PDB file of C-alpha atoms in Angstrom:
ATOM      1  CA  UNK A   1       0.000   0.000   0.000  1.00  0.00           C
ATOM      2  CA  UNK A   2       1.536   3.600  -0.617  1.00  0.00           C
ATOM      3  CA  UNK A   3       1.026   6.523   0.406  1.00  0.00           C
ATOM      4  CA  UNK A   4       0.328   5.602   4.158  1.00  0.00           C
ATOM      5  CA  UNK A   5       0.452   8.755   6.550  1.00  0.00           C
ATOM      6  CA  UNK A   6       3.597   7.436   8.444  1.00  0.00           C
ATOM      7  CA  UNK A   7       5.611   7.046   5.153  1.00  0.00           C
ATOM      8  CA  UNK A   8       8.639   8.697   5.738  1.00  0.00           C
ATOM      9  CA  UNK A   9       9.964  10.829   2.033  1.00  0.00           C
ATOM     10  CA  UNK A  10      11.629   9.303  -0.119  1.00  0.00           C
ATOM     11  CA  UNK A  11      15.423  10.811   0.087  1.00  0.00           C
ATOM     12  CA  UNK A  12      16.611  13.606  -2.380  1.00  0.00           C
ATOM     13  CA  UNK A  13      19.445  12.050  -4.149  1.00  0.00           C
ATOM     14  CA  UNK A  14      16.821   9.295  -4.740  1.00  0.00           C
ATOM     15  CA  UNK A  15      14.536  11.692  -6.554  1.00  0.00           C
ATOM     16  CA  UNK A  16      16.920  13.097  -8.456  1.00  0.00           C
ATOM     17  CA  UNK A  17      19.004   9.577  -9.834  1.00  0.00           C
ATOM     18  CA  UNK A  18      17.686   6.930 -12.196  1.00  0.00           C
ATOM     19  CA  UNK A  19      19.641   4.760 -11.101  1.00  0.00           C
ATOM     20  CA  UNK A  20      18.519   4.686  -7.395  1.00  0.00           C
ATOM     21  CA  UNK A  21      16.491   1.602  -6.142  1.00  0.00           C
ATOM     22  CA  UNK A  22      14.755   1.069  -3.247  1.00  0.00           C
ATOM     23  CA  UNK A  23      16.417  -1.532  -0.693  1.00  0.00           C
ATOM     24  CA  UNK A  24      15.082  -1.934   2.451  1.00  0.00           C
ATOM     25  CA  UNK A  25      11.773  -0.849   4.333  1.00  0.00           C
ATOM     26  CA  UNK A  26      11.078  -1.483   7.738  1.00  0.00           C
ATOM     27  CA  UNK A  27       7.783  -0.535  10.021  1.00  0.00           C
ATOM     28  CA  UNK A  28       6.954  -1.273  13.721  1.00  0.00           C
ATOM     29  CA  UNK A  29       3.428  -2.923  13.408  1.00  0.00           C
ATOM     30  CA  UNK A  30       2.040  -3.978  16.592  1.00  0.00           C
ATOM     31  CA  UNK A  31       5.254  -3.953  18.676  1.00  0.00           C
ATOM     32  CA  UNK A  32       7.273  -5.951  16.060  1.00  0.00           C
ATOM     33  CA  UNK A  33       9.097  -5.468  13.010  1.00  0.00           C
ATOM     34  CA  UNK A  34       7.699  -5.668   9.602  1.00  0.00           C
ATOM     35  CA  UNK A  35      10.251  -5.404   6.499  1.00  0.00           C
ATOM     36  CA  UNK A  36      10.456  -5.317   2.980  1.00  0.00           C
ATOM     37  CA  UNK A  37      13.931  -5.983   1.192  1.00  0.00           C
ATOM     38  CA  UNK A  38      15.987  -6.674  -1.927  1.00  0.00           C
ATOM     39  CA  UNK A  39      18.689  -9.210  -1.635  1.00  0.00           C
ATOM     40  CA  UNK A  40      20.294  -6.322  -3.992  1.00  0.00           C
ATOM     41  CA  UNK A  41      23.872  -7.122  -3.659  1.00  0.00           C
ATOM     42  CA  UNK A  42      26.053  -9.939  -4.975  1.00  0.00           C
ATOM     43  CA  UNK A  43      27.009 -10.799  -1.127  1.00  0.00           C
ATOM     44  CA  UNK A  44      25.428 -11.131   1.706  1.00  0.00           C
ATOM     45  CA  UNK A  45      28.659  -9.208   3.363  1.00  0.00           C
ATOM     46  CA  UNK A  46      27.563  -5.933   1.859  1.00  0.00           C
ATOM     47  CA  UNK A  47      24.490  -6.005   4.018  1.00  0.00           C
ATOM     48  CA  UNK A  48      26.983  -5.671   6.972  1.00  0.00           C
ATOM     49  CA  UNK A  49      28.106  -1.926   5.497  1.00  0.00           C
ATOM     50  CA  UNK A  50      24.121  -1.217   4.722  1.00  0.00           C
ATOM     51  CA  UNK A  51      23.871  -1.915   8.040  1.00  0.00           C
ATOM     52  CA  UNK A  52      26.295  -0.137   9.693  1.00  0.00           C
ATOM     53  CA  UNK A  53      26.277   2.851   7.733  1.00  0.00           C
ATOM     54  CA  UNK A  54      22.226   2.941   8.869  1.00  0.00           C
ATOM     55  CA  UNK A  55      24.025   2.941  12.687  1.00  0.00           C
ATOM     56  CA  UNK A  56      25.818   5.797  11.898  1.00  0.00           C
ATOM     57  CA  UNK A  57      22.947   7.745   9.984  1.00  0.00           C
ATOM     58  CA  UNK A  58      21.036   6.983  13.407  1.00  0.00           C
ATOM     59  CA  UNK A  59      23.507   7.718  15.691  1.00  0.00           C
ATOM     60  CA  UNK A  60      24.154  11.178  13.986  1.00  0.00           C
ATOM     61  CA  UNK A  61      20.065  11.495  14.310  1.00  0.00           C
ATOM     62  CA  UNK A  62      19.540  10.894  18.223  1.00  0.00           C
ATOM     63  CA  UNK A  63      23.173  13.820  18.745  1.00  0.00           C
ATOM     64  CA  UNK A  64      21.288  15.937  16.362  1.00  0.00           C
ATOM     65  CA  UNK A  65      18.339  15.660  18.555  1.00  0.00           C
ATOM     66  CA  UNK A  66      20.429  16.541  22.102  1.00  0.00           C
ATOM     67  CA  UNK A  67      19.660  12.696  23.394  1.00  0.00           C
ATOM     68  CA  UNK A  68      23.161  12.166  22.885  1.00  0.00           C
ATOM     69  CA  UNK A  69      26.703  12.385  21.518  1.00  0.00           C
ATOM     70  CA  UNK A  70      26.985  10.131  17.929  1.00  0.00           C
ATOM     71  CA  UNK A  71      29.871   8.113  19.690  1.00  0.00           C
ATOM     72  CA  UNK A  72      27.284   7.452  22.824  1.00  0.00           C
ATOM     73  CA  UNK A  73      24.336   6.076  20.436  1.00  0.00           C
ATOM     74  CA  UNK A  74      26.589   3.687  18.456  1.00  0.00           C
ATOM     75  CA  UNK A  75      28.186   2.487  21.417  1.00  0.00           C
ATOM     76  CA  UNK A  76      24.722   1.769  22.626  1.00  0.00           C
ATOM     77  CA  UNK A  77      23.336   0.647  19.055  1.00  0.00           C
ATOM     78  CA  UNK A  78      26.285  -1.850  18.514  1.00  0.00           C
ATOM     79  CA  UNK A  79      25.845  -3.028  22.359  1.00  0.00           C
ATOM     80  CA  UNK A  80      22.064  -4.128  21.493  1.00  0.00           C
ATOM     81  CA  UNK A  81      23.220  -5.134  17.990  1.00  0.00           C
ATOM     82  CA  UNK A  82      25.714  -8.210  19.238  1.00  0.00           C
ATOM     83  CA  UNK A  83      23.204  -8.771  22.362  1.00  0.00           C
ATOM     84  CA  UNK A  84      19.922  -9.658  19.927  1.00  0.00           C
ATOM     85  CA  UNK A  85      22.789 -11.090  18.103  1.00  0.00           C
ATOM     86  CA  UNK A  86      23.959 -13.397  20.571  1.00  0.00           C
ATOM     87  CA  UNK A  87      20.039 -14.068  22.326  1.00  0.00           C
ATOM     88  CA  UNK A  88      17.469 -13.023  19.928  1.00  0.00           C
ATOM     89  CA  UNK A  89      14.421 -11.660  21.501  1.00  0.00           C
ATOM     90  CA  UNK A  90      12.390 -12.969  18.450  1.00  0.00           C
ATOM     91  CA  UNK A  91      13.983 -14.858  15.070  1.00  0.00           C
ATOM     92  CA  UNK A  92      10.658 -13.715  13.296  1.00  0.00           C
ATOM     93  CA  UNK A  93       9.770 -15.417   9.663  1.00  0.00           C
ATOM     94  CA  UNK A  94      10.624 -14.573   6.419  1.00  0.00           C
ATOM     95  CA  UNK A  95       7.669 -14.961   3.756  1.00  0.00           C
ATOM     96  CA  UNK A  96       9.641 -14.216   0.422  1.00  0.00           C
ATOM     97  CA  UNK A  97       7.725 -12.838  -2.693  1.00  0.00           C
ATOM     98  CA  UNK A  98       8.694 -11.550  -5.802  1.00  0.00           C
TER      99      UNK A  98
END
């Protein structure tokens, strides 16, 4: 469905290139998490930059917001990252369409 009133906008440098594609969409629906994702890349590995340079996107987001410094929130991100790495909290299911 698009166009729902929590979309967030689509990023300027995505306007603006033909080239860009959509990866990755995520949404909290009722307290979990609800995705939808490319495989996109010829490795898996290159997920683990994706990833990471989402942490530090994030992290520059909660210092620009005075909750704190970007070294402070991807301490804490990367703390939580290799705990729900270690114990998952949920494994959830993958339903994979085309």
């Amino acid at each position: 469905m698009a166009g729902h009133k929590r979309e967030l906008e689509i990023p300027p440098g995505a306007l603006e290139s033909e080239e860009a594609a959509e990866v990755f969409r995520a949404w909290i629906v009722d307290k979990g998490l609800d995705v939808s994702f490319r495989t996109a890349f010829d490795s898996p590995s290159t997920w683990g930059i994706l990833l990471v340079d989402i942490a530090r996107h994030v992290a520059r987001g909660f210092a620009s917001d005075g909750v704190c410094s970007e070294e402070q929130a991807l301490e804490q991100i990367k703390a939580m990252f290799d705990a729900e790495w270690d114990r998952p909290t949920d494994l959830g299911t993958t339903d994979t369409r085309q």
